[in-house]
PDB file of C-alpha atoms and ligand atoms in Angstrom:
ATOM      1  CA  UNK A  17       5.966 -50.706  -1.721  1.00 51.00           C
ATOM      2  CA  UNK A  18       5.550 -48.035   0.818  1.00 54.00           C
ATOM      3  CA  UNK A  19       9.418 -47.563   0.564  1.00 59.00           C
ATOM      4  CA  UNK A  20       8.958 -47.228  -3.270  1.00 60.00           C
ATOM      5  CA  UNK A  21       6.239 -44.278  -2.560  1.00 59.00           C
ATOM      6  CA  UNK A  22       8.142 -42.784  -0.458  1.00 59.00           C
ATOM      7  CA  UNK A  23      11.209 -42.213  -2.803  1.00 61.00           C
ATOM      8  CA  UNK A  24       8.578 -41.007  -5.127  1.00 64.00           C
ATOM      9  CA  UNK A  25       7.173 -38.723  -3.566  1.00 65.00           C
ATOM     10  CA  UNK A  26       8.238 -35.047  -3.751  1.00 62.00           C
ATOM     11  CA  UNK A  27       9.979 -33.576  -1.093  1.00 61.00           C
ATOM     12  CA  UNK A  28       8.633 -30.053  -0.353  1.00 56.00           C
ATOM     13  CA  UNK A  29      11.847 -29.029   1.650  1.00 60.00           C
ATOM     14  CA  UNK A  30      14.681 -27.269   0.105  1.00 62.00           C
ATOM     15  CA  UNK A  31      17.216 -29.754  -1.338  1.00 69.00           C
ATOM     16  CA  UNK A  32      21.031 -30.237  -0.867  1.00 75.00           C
ATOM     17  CA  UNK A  33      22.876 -29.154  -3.213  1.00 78.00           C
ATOM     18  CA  UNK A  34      25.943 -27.236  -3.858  1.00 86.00           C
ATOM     19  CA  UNK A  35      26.189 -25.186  -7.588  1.00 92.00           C
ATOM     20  CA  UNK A  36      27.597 -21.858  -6.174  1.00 93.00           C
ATOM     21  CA  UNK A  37      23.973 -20.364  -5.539  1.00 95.00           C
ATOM     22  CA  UNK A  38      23.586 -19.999  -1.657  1.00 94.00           C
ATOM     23  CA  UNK A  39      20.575 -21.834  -0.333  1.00 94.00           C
ATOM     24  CA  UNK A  40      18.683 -18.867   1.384  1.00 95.00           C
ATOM     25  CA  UNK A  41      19.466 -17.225  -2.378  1.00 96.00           C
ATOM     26  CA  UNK A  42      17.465 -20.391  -4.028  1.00 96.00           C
ATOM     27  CA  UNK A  43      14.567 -20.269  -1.725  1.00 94.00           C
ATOM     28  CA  UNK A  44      13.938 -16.457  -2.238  1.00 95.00           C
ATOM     29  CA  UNK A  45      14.315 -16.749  -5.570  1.00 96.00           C
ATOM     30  CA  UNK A  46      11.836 -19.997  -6.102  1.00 94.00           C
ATOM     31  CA  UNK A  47       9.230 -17.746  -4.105  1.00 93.00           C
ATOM     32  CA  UNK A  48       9.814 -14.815  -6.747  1.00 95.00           C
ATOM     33  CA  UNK A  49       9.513 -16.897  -9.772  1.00 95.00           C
ATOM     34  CA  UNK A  50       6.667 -18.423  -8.062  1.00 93.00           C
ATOM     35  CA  UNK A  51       5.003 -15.076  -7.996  1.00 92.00           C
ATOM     36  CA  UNK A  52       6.694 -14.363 -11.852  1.00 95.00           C
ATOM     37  CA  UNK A  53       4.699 -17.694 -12.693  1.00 93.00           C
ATOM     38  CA  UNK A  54       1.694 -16.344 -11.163  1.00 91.00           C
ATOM     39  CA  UNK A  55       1.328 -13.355 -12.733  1.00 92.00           C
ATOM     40  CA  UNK A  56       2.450 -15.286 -16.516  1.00 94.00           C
ATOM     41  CA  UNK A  57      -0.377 -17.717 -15.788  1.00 92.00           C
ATOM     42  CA  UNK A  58      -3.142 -14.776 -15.342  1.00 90.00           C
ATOM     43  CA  UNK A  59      -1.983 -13.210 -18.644  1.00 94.00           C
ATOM     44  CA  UNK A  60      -2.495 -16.438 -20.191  1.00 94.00           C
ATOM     45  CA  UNK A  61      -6.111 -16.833 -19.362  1.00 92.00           C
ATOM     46  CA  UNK A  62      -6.622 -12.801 -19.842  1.00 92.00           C
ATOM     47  CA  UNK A  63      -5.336 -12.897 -23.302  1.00 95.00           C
ATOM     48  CA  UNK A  64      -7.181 -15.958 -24.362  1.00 95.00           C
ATOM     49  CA  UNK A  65     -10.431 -14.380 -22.731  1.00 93.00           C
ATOM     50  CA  UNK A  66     -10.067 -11.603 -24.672  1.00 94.00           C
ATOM     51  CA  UNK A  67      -9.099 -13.777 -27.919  1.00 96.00           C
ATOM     52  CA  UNK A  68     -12.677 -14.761 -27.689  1.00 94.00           C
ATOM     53  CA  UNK A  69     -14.728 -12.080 -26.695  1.00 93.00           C
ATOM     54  CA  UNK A  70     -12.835  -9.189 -28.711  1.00 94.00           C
ATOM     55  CA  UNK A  71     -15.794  -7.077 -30.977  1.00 93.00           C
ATOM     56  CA  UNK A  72     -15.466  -4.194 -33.232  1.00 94.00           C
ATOM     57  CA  UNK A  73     -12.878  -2.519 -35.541  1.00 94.00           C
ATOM     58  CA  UNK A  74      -9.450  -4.249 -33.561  1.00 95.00           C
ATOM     59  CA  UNK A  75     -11.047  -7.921 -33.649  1.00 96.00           C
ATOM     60  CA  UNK A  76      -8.831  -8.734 -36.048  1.00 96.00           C
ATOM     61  CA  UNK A  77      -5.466  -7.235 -34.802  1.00 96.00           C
ATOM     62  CA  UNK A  78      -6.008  -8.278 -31.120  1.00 96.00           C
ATOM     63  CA  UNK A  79      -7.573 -11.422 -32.191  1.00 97.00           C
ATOM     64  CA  UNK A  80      -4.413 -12.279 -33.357  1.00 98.00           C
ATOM     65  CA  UNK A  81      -2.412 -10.249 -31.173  1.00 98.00           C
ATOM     66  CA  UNK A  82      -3.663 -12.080 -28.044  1.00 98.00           C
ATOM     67  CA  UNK A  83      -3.150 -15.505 -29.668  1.00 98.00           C
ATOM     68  CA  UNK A  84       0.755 -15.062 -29.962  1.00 98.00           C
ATOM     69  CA  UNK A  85       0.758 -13.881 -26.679  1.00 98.00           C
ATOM     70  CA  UNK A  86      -1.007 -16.534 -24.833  1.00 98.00           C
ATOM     71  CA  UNK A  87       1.066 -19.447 -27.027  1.00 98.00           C
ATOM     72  CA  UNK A  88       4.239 -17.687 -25.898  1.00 98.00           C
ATOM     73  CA  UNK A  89       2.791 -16.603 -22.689  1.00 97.00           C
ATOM     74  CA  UNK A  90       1.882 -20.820 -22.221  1.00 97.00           C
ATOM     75  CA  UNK A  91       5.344 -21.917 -23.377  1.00 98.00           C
ATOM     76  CA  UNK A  92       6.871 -19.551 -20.983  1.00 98.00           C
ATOM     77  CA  UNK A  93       5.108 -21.125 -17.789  1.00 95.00           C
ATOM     78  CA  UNK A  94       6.852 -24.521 -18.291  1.00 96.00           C
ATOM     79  CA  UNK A  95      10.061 -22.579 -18.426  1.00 98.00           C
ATOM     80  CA  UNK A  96       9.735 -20.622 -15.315  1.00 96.00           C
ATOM     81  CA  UNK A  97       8.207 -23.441 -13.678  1.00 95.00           C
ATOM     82  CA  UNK A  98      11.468 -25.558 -14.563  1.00 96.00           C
ATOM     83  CA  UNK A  99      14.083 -22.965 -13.467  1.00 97.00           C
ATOM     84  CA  UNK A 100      11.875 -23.056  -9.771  1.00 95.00           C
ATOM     85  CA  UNK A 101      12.603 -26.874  -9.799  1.00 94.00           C
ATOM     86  CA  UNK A 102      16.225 -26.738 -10.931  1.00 95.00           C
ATOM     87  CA  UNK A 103      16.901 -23.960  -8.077  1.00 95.00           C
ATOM     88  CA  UNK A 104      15.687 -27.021  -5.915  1.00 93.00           C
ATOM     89  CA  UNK A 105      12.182 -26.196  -5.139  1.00 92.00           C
ATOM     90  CA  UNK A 106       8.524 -27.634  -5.595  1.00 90.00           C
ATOM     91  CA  UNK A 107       6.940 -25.616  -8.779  1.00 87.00           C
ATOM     92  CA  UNK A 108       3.557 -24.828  -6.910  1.00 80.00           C
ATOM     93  CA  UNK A 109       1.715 -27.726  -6.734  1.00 62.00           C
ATOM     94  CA  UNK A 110      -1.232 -27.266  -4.524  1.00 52.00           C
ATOM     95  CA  UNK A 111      -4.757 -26.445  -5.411  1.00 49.00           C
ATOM     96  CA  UNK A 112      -4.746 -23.444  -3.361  1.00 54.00           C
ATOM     97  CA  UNK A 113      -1.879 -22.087  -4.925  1.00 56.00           C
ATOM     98  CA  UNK A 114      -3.017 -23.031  -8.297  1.00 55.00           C
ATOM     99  CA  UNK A 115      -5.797 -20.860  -7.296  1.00 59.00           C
ATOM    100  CA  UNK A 116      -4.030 -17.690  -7.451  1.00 59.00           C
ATOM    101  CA  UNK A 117      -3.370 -17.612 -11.397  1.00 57.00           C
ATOM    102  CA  UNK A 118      -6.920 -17.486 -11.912  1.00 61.00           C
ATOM    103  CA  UNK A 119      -7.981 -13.875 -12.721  1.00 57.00           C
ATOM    104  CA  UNK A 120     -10.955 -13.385 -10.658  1.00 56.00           C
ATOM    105  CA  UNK A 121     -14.005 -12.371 -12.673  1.00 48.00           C
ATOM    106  CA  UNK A 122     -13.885  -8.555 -11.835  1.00 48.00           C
ATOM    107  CA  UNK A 123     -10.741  -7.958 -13.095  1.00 63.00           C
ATOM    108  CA  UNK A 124     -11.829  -9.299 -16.442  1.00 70.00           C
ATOM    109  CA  UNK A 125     -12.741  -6.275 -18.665  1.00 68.00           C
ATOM    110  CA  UNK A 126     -15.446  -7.170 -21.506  1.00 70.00           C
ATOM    111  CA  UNK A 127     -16.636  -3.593 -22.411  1.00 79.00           C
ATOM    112  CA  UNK A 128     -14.480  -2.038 -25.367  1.00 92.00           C
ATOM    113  CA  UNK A 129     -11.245  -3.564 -26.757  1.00 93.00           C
ATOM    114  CA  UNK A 130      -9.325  -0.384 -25.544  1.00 94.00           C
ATOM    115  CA  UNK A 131     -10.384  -1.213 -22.155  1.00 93.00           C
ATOM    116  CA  UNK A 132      -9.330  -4.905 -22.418  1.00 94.00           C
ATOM    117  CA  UNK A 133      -6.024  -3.547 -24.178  1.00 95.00           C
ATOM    118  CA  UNK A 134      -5.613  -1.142 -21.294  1.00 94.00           C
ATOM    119  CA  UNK A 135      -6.302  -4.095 -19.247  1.00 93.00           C
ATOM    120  CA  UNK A 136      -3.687  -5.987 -20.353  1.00 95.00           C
ATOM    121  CA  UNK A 137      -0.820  -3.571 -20.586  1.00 96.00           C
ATOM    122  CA  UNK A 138      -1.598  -3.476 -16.775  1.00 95.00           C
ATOM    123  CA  UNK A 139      -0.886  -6.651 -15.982  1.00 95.00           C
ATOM    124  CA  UNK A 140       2.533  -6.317 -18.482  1.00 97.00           C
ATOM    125  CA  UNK A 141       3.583  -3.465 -16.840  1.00 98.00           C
ATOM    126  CA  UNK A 142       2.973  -5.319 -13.383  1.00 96.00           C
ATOM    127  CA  UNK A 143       4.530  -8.173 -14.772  1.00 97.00           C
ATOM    128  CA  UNK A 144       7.566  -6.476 -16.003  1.00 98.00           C
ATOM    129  CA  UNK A 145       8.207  -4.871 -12.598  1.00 98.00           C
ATOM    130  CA  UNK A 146       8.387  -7.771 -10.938  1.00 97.00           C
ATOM    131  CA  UNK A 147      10.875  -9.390 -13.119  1.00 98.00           C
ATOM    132  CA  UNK A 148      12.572  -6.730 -13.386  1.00 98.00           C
ATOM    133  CA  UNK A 149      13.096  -6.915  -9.348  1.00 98.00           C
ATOM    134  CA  UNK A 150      13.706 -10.889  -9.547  1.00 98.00           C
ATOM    135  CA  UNK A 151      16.508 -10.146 -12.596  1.00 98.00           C
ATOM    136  CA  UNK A 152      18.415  -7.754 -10.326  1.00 98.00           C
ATOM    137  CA  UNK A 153      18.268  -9.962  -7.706  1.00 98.00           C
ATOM    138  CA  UNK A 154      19.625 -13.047  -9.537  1.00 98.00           C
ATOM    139  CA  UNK A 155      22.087 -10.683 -11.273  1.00 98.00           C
ATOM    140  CA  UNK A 156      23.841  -9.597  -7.808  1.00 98.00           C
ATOM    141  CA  UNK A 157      23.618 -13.393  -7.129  1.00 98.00           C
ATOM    142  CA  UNK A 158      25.588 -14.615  -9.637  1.00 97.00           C
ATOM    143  CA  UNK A 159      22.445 -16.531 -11.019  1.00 98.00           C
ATOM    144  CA  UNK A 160      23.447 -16.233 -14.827  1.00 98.00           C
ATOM    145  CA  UNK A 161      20.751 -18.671 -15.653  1.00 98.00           C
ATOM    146  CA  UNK A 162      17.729 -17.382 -14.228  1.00 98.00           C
ATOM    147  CA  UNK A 163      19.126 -13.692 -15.272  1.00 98.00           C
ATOM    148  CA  UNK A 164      19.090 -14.481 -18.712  1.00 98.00           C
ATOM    149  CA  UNK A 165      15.824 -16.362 -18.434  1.00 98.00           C
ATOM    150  CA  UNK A 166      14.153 -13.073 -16.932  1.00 98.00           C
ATOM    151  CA  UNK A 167      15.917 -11.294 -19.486  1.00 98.00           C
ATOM    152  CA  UNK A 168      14.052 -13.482 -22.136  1.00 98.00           C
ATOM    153  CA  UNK A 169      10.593 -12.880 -20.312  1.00 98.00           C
ATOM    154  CA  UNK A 170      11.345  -9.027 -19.818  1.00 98.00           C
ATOM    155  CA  UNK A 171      11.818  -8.854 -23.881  1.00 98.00           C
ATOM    156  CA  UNK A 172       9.081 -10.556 -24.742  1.00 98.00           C
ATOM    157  CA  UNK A 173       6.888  -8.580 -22.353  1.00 98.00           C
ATOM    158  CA  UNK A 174       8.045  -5.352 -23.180  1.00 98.00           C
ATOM    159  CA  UNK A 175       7.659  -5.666 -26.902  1.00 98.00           C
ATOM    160  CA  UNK A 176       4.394  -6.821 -26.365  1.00 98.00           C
ATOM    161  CA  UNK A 177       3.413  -3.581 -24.582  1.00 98.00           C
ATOM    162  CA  UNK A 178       4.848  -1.659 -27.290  1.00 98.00           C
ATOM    163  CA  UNK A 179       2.467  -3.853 -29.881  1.00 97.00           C
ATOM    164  CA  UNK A 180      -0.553  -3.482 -27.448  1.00 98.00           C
ATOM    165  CA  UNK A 181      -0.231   0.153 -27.031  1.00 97.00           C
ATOM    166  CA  UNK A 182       0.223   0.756 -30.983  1.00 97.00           C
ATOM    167  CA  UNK A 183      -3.129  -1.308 -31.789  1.00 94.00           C
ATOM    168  CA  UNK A 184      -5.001   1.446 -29.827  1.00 91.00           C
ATOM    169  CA  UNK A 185      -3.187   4.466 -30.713  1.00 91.00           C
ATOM    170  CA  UNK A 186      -4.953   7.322 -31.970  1.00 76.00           C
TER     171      UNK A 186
HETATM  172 FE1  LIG B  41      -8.539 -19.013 -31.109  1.00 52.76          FE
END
């Protein structure tokens, strides 16, 4: 029975394994799509925050706005969190890291929807950079997988900056 835990029990070091990606590669790139995770999880709860507490002319158009984006923003988490595992590494798993997608309350922005817009396209734009950094990276490491993934997020994040910025445009 102990045996049986265990080999069920997740191992938390790097695993063997041999698919042309060197090791040191995997294990800097499982901390960058931790991070990429991270920041995908805080625009979940941001967008869904705002969902809810949206007023004035733009409720509709963000109210709706902010719902695709924290559906696709959600679906996107699993995917991330599966390309850290297939690189060979623990998705983060403890409490304490868990705590760091959790937007802490003062950089939640409840006074006009332009603000919570402007808000948002912060955290995109932050977002964006950092994938942009991790894409490179797997590029020049023959990493065609998580490449295209990024490229994937980066497309989806960058139109939604372009929709974000048009719902408050003059
Ligand atoms: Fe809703």
């Amino acid at each position: 029975m102990a045996q049986a835990a265990s080999v069920l029990k997740p191992k938390v070091k790097d695993e063997e394994f041999d698919i042309g990606l060197k090791k040191a590669y995997r294990q800097q790139m499982a901390a960058a799509l931790s991070d990429i995770l991270a920041d995908t999880y805080k625009l979940v709860i941001k967008s869904h925050i705002y969902h809810w507490n949206v007023v004035g002319p733009l409720f509709k158009p963000l109210h709706e706005l902010t719902e695709e984006h924290y559906n696709t923003l959600f679906k996107a988490t699993d995917i991330i969190a599966e390309r850290i595992r297939a690189l060979g590494h623990l998705a983060p798993a403890k409490l304490g890291e868990a705590n760091q997608f959790a937007p802490t309350s003062a950089s939640v922005n409840h006074t006009t929807a332009a603000d919570m817009v402007a808000d948002l396209i912060a955290d995109h734009e932050a977002a964006v950079r950092r994938m942009r950094e991790a894409g490179t990276k797997a590029d020049e490491n023959d990493d065609l997988v998580t490449t295209d993934m990024l490229t994937d997020r980066l497309t989806f994040h960058e139109k939604a900056l372009w929709m974000l910025r048009a719902i408050v445009a003059a």
